[in-house]
PDB file of C-alpha atoms in Angstrom:
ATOM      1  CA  UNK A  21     -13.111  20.126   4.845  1.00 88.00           C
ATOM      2  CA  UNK A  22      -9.486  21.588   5.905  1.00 95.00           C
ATOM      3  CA  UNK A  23      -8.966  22.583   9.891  1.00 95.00           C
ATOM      4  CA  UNK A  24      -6.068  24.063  10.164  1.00 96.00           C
ATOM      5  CA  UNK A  25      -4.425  24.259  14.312  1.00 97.00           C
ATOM      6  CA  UNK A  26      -1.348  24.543  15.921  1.00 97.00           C
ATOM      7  CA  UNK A  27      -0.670  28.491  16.098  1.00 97.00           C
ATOM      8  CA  UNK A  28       0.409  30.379  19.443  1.00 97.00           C
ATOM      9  CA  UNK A  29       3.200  32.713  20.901  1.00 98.00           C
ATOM     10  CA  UNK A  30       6.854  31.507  20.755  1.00 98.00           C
ATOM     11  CA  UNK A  31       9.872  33.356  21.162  1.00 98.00           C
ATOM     12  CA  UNK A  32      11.869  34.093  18.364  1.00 98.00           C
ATOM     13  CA  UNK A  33      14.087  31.323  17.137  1.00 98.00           C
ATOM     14  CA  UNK A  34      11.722  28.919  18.702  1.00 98.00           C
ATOM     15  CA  UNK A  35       9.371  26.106  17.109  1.00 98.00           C
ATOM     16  CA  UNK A  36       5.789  25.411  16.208  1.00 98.00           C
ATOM     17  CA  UNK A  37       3.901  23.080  14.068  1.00 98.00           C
ATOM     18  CA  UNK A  38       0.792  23.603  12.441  1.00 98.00           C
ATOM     19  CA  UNK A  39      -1.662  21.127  11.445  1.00 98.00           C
ATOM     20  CA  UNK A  40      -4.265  20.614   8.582  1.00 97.00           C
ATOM     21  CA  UNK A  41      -6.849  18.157   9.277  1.00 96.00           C
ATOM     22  CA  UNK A  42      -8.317  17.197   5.830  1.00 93.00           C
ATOM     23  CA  UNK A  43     -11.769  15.647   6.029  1.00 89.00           C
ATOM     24  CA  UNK A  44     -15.231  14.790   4.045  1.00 88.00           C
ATOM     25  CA  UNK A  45     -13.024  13.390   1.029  1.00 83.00           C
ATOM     26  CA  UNK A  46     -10.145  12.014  -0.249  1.00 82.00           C
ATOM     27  CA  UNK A  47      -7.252  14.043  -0.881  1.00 86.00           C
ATOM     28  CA  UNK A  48      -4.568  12.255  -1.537  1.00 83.00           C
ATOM     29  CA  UNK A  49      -4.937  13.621  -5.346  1.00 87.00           C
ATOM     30  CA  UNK A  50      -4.957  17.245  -4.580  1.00 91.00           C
ATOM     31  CA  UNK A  51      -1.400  19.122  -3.846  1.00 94.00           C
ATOM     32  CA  UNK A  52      -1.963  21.139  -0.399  1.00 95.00           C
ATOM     33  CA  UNK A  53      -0.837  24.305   0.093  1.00 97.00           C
ATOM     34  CA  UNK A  54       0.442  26.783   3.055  1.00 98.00           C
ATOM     35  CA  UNK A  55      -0.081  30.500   3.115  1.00 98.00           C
ATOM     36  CA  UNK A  56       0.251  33.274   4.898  1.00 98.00           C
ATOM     37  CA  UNK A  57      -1.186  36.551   5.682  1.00 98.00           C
ATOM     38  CA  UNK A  58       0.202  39.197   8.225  1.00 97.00           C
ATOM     39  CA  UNK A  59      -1.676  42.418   9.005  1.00 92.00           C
ATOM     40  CA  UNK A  60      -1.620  45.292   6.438  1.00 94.00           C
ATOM     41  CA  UNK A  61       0.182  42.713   3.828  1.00 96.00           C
ATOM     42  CA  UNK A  62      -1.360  40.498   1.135  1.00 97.00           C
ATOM     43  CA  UNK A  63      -1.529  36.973   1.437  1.00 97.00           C
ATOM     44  CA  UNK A  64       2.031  35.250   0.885  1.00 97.00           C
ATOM     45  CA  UNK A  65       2.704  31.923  -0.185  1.00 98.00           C
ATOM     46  CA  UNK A  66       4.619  29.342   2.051  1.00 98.00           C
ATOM     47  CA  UNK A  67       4.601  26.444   0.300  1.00 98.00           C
ATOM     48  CA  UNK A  68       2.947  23.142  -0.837  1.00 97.00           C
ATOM     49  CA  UNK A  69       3.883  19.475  -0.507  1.00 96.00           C
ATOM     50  CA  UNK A  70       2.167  16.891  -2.987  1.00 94.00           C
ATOM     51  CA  UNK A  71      -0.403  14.131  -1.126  1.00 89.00           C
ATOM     52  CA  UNK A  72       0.712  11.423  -3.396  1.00 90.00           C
ATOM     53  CA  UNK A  73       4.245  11.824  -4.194  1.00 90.00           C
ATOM     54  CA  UNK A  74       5.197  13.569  -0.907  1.00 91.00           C
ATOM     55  CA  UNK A  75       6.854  16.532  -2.779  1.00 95.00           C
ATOM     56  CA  UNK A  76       7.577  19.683  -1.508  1.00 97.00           C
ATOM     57  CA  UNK A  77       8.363  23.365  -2.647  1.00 97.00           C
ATOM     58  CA  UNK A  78       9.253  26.032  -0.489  1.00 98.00           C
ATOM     59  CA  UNK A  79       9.013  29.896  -0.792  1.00 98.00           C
ATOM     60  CA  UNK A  80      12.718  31.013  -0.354  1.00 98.00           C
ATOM     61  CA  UNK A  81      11.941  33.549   2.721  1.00 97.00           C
ATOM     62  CA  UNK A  82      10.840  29.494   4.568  1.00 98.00           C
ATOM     63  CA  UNK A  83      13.329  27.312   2.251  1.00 98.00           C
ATOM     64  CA  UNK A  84      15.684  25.478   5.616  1.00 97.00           C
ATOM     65  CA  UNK A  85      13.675  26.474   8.006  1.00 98.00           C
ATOM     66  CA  UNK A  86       9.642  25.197   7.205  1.00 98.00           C
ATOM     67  CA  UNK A  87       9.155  21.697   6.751  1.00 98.00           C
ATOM     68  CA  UNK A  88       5.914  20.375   5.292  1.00 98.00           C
ATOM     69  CA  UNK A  89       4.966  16.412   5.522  1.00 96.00           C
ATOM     70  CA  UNK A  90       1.771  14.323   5.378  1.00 94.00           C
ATOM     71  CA  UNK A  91       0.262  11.674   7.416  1.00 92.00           C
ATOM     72  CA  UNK A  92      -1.876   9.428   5.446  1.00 86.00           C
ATOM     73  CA  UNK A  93      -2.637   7.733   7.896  1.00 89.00           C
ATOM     74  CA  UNK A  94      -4.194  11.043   9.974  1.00 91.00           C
ATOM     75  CA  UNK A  95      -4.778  12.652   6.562  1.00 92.00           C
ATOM     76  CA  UNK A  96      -3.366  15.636   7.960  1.00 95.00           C
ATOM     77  CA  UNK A  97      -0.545  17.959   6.701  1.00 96.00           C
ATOM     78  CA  UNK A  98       2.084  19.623   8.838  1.00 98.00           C
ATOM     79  CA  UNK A  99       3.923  22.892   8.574  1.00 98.00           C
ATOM     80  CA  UNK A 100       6.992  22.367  11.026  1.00 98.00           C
ATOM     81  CA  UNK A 101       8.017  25.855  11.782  1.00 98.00           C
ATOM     82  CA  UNK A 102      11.776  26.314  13.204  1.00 98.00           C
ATOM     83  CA  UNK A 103      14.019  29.430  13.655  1.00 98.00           C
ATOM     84  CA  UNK A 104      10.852  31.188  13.494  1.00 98.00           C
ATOM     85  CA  UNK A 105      11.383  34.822  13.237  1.00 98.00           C
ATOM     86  CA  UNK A 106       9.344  37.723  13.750  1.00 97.00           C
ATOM     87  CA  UNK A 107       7.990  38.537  10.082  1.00 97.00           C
ATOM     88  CA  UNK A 108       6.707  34.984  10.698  1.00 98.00           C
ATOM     89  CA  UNK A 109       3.977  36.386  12.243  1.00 98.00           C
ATOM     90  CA  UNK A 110       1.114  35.656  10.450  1.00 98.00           C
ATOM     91  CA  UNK A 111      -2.148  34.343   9.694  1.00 98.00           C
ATOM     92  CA  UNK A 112      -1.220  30.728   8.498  1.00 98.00           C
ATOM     93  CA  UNK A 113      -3.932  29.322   5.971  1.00 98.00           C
ATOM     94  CA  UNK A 114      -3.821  25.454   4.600  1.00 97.00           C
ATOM     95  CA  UNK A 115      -5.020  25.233   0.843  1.00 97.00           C
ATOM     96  CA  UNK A 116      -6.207  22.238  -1.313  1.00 95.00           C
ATOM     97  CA  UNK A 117      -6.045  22.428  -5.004  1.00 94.00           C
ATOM     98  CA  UNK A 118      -6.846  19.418  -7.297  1.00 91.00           C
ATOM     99  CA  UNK A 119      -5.426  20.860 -10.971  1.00 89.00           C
ATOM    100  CA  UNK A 120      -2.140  22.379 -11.339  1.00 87.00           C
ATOM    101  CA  UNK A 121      -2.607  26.190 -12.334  1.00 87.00           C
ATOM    102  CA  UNK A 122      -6.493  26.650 -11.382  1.00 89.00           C
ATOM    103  CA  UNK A 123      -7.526  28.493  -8.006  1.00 92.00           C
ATOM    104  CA  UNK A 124      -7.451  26.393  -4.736  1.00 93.00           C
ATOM    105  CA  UNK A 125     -10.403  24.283  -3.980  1.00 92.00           C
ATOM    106  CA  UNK A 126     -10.634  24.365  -0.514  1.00 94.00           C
ATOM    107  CA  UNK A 127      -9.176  26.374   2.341  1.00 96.00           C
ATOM    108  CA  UNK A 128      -8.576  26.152   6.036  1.00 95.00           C
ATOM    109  CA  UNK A 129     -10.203  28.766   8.597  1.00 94.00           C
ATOM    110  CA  UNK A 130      -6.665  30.143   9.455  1.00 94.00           C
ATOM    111  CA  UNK A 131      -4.688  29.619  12.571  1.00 98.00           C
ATOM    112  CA  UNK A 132      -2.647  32.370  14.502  1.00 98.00           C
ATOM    113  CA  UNK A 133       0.838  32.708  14.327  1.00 98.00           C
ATOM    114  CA  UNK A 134       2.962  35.120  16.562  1.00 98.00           C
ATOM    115  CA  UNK A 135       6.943  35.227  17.070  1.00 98.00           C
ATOM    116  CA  UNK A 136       8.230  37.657  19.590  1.00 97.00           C
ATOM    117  CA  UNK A 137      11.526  39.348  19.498  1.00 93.00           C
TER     118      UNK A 137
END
């Protein structure tokens, strides 16, 4: 249902962006949702951008420097990484949730994430 793409090895201060191909329904309902893992650590939180409204909410270690959009068109969300730093490093999950406050409904497979100093 959700493939997320787009991870690799860039310098720090450099650029990536991920991708999260939704498929097999409509989403444009559901709010969808970046995370993050990094080894040893819990999952963190990146952010979310609503599929009908366009919205977005940032975690504040991201906010000015992560950019999520929506293609409609593609139905595919994007996580435009810049300045990335090292703790960026990460496993970088995509997320779909259809009700505000209730556990996410479907998740991407995970795409790597690495930021060299």
């Amino acid at each position: 249902q959700l493939q997320a793409s787009g991870g690799g090895l860039v310098q720090a201060g450099g650029s990536l962006r991920l991708s999260c191909a939704a498929s097999g329904r409509t989403f444009s309902s559901y709010s969808m949702a970046w995370f993050r893992q990094a080894p040893g650590k819990q999952r963190e939180f990146v952010g979310y951008i609503l599929w009908n409204s366009g919205s977005a909410l940032y975690a504040d270690s991201v906010k000015g420097r992560f950019t999520i959009s929506r293609d409609n068109v593609k139905n595919t969300v994007y996580l435009q990484m810049n300045s990335l730093k090292p703790e960026d490093t990460a496993v970088y999950y995509c997320a779909a949730k259809l009700r505000p406050g209730t556990p996410h409904d479907y998740w991407g497979q995970g795409t790597q994430v690495t930021v060299s100093s």
